[in-house]
mmCIF file of C-alpha atoms in Angstrom:
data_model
loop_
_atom_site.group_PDB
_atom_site.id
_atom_site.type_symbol
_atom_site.label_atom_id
_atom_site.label_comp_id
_atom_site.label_asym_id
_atom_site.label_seq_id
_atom_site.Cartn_x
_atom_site.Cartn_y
_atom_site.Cartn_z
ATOM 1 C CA UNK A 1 38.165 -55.237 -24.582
ATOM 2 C CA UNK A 2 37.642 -58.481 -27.228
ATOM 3 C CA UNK A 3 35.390 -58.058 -29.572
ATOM 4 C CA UNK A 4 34.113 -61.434 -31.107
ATOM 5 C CA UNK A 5 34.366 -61.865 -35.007
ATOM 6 C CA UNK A 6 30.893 -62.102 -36.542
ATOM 7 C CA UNK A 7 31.030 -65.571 -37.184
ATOM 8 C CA UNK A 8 30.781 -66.067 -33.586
ATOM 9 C CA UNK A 9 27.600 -64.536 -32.682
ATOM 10 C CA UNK A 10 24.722 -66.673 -32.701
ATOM 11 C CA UNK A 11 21.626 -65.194 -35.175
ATOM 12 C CA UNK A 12 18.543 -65.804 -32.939
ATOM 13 C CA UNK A 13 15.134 -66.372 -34.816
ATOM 14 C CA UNK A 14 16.286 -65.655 -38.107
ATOM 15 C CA UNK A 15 13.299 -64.718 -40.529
ATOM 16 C CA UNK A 16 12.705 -67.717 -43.126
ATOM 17 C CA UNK A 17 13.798 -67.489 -45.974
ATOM 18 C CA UNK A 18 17.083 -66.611 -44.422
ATOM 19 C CA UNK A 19 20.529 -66.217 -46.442
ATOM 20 C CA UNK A 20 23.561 -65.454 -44.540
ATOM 21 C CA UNK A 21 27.337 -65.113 -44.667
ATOM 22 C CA UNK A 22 29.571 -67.790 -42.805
ATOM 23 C CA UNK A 23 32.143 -65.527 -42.117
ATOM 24 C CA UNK A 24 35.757 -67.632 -41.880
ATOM 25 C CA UNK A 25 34.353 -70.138 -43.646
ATOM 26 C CA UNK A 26 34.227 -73.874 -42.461
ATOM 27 C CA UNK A 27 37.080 -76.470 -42.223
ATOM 28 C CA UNK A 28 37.402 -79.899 -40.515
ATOM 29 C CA UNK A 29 36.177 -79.680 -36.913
ATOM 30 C CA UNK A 30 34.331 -76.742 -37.500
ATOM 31 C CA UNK A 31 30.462 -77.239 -36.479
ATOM 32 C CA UNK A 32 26.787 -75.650 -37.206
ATOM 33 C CA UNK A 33 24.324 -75.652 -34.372
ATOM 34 C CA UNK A 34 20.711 -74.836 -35.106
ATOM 35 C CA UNK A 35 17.841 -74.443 -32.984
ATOM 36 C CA UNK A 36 14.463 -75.072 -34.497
ATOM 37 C CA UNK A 37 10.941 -76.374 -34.952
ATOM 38 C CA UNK A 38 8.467 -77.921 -37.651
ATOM 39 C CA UNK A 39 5.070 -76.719 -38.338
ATOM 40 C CA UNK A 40 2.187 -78.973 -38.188
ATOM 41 C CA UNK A 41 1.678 -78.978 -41.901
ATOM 42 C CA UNK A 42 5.116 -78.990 -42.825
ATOM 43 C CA UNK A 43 6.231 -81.099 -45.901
ATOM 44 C CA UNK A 44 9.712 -79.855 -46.881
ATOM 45 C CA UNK A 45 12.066 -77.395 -45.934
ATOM 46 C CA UNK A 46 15.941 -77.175 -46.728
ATOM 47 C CA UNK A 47 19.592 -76.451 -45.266
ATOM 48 C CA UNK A 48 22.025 -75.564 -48.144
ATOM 49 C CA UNK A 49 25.768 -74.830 -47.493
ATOM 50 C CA UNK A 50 26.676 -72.481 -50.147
ATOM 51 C CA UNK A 51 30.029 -71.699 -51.875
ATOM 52 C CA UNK A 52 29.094 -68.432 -51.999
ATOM 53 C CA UNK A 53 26.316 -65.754 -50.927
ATOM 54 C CA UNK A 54 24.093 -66.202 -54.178
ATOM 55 C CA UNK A 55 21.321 -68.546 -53.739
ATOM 56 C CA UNK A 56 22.302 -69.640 -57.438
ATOM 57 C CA UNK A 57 26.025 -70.774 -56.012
ATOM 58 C CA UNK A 58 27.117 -73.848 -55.798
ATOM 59 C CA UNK A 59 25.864 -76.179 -52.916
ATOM 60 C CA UNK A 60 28.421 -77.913 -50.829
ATOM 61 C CA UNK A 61 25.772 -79.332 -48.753
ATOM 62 C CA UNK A 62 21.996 -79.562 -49.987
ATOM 63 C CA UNK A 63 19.970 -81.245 -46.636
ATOM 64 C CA UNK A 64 16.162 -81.643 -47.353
ATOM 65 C CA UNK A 65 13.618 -83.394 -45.032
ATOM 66 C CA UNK A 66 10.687 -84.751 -46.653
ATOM 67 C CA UNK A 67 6.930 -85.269 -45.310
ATOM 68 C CA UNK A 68 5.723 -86.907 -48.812
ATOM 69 C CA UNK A 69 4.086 -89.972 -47.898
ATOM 70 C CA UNK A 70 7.569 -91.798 -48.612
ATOM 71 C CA UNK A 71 9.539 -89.636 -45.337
ATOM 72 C CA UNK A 72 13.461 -89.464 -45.860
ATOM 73 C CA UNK A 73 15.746 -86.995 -45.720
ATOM 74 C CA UNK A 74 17.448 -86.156 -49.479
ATOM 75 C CA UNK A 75 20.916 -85.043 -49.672
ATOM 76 C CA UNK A 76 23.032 -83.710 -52.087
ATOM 77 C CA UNK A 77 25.013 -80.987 -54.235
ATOM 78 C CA UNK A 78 24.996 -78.396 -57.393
ATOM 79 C CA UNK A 79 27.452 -77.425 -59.240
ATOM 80 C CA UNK A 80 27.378 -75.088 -61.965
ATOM 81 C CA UNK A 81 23.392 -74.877 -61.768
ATOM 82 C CA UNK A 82 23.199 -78.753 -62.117
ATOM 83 C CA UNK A 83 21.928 -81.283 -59.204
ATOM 84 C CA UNK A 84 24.163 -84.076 -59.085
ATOM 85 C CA UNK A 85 22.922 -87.416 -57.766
ATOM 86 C CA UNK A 86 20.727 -87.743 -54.518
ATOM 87 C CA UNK A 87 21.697 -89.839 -51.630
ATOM 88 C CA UNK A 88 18.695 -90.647 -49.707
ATOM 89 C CA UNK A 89 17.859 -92.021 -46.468
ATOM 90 C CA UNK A 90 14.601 -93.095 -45.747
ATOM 91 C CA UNK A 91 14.544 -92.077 -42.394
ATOM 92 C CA UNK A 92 12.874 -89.266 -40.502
ATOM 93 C CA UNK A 93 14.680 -87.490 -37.683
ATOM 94 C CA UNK A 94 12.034 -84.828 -37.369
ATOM 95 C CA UNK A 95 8.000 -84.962 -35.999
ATOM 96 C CA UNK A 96 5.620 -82.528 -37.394
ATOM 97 C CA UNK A 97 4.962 -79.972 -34.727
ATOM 98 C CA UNK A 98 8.032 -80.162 -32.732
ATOM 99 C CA UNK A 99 11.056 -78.468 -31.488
ATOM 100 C CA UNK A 100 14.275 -80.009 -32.543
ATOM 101 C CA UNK A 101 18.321 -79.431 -31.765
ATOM 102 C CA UNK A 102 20.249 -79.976 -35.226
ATOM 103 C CA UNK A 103 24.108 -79.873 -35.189
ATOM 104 C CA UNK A 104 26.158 -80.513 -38.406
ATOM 105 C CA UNK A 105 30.142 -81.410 -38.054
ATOM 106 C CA UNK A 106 32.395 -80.842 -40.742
ATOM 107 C CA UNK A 107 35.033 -83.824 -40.808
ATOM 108 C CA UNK A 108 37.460 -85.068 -43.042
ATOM 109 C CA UNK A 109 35.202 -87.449 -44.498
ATOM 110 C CA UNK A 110 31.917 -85.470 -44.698
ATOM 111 C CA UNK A 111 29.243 -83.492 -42.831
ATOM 112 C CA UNK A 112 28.172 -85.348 -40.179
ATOM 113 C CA UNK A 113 24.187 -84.651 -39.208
ATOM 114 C CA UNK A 114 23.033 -84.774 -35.578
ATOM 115 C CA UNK A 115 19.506 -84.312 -34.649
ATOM 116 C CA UNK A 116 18.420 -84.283 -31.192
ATOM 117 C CA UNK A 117 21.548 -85.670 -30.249
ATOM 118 C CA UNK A 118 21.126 -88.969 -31.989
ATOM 119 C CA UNK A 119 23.589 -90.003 -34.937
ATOM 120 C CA UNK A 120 21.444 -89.068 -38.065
ATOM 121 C CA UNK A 121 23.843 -89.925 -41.234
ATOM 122 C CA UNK A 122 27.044 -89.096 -42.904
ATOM 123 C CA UNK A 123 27.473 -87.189 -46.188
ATOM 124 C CA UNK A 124 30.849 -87.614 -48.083
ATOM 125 C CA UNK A 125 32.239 -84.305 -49.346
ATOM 126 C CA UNK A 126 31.921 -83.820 -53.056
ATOM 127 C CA UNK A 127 32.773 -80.187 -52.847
ATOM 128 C CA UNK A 128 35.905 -79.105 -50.935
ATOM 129 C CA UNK A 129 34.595 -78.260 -47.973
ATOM 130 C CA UNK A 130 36.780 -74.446 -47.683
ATOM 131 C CA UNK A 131 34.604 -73.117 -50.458
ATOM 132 C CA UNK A 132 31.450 -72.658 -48.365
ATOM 133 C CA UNK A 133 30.848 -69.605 -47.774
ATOM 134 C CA UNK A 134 27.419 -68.974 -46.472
ATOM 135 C CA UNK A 135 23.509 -71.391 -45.246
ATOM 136 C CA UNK A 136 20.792 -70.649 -46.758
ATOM 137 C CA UNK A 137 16.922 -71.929 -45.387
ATOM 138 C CA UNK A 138 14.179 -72.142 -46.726
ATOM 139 C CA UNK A 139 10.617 -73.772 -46.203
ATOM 140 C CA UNK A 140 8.241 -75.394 -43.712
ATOM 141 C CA UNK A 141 11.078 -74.467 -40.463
ATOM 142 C CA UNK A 142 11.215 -71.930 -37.974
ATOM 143 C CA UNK A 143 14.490 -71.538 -36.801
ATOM 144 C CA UNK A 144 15.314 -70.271 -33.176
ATOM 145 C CA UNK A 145 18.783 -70.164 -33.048
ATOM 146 C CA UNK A 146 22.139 -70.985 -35.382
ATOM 147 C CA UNK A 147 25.820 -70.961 -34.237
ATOM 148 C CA UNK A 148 28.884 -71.406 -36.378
ATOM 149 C CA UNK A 149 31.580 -73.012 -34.111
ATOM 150 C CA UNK A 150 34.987 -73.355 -35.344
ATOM 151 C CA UNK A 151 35.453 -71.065 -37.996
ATOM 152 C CA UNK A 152 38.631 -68.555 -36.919
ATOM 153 C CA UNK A 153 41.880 -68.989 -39.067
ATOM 154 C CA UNK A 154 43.516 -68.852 -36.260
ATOM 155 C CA UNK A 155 42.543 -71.894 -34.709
ATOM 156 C CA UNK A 156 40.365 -74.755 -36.295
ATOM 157 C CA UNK A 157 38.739 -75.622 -33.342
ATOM 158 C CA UNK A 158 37.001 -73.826 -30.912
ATOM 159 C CA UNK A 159 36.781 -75.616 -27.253
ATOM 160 C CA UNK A 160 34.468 -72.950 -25.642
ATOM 161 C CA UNK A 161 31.913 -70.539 -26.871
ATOM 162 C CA UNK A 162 30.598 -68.031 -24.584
ATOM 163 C CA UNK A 163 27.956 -65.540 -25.145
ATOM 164 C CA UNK A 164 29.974 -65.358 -28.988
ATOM 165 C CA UNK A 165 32.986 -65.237 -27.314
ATOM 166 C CA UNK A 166 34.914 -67.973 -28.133
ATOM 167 C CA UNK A 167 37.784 -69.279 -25.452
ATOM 168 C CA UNK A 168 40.747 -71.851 -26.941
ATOM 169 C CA UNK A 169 41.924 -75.158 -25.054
ATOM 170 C CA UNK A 170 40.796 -73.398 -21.418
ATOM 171 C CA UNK A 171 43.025 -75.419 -18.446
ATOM 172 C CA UNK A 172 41.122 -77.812 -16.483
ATOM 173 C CA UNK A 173 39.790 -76.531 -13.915
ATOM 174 C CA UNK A 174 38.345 -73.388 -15.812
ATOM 175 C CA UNK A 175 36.664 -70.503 -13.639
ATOM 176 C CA UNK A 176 35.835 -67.331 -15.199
ATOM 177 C CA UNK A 177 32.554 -64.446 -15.460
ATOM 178 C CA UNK A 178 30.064 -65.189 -17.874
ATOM 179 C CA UNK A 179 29.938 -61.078 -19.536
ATOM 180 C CA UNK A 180 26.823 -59.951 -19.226
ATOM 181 C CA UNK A 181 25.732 -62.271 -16.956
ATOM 182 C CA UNK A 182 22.858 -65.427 -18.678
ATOM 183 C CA UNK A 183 19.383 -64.459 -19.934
ATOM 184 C CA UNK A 184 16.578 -65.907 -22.134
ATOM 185 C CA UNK A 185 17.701 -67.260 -25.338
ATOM 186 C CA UNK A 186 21.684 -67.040 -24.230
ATOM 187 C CA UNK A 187 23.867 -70.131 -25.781
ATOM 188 C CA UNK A 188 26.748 -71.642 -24.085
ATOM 189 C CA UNK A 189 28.760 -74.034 -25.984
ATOM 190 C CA UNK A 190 31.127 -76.295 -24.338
ATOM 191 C CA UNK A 191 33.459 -78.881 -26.863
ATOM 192 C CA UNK A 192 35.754 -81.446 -25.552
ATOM 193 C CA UNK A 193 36.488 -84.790 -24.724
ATOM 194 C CA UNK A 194 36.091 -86.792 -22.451
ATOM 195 C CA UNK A 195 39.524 -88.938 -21.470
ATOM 196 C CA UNK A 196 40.489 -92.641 -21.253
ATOM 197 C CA UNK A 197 39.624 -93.661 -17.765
ATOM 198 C CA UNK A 198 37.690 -90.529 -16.986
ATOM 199 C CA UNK A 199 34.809 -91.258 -13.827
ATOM 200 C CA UNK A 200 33.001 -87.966 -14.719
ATOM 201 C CA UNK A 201 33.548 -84.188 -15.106
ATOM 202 C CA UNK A 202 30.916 -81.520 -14.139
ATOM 203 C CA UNK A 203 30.014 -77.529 -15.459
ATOM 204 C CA UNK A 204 28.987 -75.322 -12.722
ATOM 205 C CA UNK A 205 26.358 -72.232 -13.011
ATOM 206 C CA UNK A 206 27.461 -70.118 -10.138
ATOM 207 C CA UNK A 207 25.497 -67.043 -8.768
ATOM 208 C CA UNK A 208 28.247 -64.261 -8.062
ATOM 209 C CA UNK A 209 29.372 -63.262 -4.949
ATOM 210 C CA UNK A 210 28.151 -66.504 -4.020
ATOM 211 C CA UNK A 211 28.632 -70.215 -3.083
ATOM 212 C CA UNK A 212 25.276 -71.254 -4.672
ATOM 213 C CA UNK A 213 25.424 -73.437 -7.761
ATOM 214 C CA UNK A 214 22.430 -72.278 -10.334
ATOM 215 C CA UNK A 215 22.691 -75.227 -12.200
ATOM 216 C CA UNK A 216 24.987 -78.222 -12.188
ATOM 217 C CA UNK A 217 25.668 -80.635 -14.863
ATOM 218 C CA UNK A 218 27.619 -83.468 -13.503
ATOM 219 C CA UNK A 219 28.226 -86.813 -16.542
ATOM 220 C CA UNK A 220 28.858 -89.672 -14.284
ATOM 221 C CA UNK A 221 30.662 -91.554 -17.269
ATOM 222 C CA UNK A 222 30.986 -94.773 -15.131
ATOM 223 C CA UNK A 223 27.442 -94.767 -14.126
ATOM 224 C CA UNK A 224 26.517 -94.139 -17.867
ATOM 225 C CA UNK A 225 24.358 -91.007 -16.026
ATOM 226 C CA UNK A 226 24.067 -87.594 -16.247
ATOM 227 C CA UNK A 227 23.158 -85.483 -13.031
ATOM 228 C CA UNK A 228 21.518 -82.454 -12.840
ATOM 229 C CA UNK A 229 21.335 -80.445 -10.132
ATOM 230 C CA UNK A 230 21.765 -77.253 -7.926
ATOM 231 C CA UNK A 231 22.988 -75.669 -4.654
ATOM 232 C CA UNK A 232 21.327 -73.008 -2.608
ATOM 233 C CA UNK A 233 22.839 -72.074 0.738
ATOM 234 C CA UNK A 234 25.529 -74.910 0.941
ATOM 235 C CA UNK A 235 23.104 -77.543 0.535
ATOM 236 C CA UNK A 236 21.708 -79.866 -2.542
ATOM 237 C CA UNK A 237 18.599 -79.697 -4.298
ATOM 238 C CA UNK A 238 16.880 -82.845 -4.988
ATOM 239 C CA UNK A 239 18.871 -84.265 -8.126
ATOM 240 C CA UNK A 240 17.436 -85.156 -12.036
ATOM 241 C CA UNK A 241 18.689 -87.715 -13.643
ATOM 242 C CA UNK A 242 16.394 -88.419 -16.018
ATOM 243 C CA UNK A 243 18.226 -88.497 -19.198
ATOM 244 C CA UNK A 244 16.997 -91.478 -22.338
ATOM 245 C CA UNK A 245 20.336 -91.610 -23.485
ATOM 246 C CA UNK A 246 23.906 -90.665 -21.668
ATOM 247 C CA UNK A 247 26.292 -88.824 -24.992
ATOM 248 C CA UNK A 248 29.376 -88.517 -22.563
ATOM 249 C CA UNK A 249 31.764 -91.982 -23.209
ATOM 250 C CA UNK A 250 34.958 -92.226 -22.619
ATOM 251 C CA UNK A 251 37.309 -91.155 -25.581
ATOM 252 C CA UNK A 252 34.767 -89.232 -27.210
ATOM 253 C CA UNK A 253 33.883 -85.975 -28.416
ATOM 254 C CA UNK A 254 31.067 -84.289 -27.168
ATOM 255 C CA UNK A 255 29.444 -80.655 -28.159
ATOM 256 C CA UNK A 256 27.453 -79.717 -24.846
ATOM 257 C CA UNK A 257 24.969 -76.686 -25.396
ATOM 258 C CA UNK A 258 23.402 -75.065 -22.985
ATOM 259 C CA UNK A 259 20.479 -72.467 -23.482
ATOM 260 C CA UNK A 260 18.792 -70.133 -20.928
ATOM 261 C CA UNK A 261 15.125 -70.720 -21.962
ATOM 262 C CA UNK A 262 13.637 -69.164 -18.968
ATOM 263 C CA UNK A 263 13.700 -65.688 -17.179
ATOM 264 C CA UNK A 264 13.614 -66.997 -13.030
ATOM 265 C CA UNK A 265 16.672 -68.377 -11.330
ATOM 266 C CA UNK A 266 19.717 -66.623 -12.547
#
């Protein structure tokens, strides 16, 4: 039976301040999804990438929202108990009160911040990024779920993330059980990219021992859509595509995560 390493299982509501071990490490490719929300009154909290499991380590990665009349986002790093210089962007990705979908990507130029799947900004390694060895975060945030992707030895990449189980370069078309079956609060993370020329690709929710499709996400790339949909008894539900923005282009990378938030269905 596989076992997943610890750096694969997603920590779900984590209690703030929270200070925890990224176990591998990070490298280019590697990723850091979070799941959160902001209180109503918030006015700062932080995201530090650690080189080490010390709050006093250095900080690889210091990201700090700011509600201070002035909104923008600082970031920065320490080193040996010394701030260096700030590089801020006076822009707010985040509304007081509201749930938000965070994902940071570690590339050869930088750590590149995502928030609710829009382009956020940039930040140029000062640190070498293998030193980082654990987040901690801290303030106004209440964080619902946070998944390391990326982080085995073995392989710098990780195409699939299941449950914590993590499944390298699957052939297209993949099939396989989800262990365990899907319930509330479960993350499925799907990497790739989508080809030169591509019309669309689609990932299937099946209900076993059946034909019926739970849910299916079908990126019409052409269209510049995404469908959502499902199938009950050989036949099609009525289909959502309601979507403000379509993240699935041709030649690109795309992180794809999917999160049972509800306890009907499947």
């Amino acid at each position: 039976m596989f076992v997943a390493p610890p750096g694969y299982q997603p920590i779900y509501n984590p209690r703030i301040p929270y200070l925890g071990p990224i176990y591998g490490g990070l490298r280019d490719g590697s990723s850091i999804y979070l799941q959160g929300s902001t209180p109503e009154n918030m006015t700062r909290f932080f995201i530090n990438l650690l080189c080490g499991e010390a709050e006093s380590s250095d900080v690889a990665l210091h990201f700090n929202p700011r509600f201070d009349g002035w909104d923008k986002v600082v970031f920065n790093t320490r080193q040996n108990n010394s701030w260096d210089s700030e590089d801020k962007v006076r822009s707010m990705p985040f509304s007081k009160g509201r749930a938000f979908e965070m994902v940071i990507m570690i590339t050869s130029h930088g750590y590149q911040v995502k928030v609710d799947g829009k382009d956020f900004h940039t930040f140029q390694h000062r640190l070498p990024v293998e030193r980082v060895r654990a987040m901690h975060i801290a303030g106004d945030v209440s964080i619902q779920t946070i998944n390391v992707i990326g982080v085995s030895p073995e392989s710098p990449t990780c195409d699939f993330v299941m449950g914590g189980q993590p499944v390298y370069n699957p052939p297209v078309p993949y099939s396989n059980m989800i262990p365990g079956g899907m319930f509330p609060k479960r993350t499925i993370i799907v990497r790739g990219m989508v080809s030169h020329g591509a019309n669309g690709l689609s990932i299937n929710f099946k209900v076993s021992r059946s034909r019926d499709i739970a849910f299916h996400m079908n990126p019409r790339v052409k269209q510049g859509i995404v469908v959502r949909n499902s199938m009950i008894g050989g036949r099609w539900g009525q289909e959502d595509r309601q979507l403000s923005t379509n993240p699935f282009r041709e030649g690109q990378y795309f992180d794809v995560s999917l999160i049972r938030r509800i306890s009907r269905c499947f």
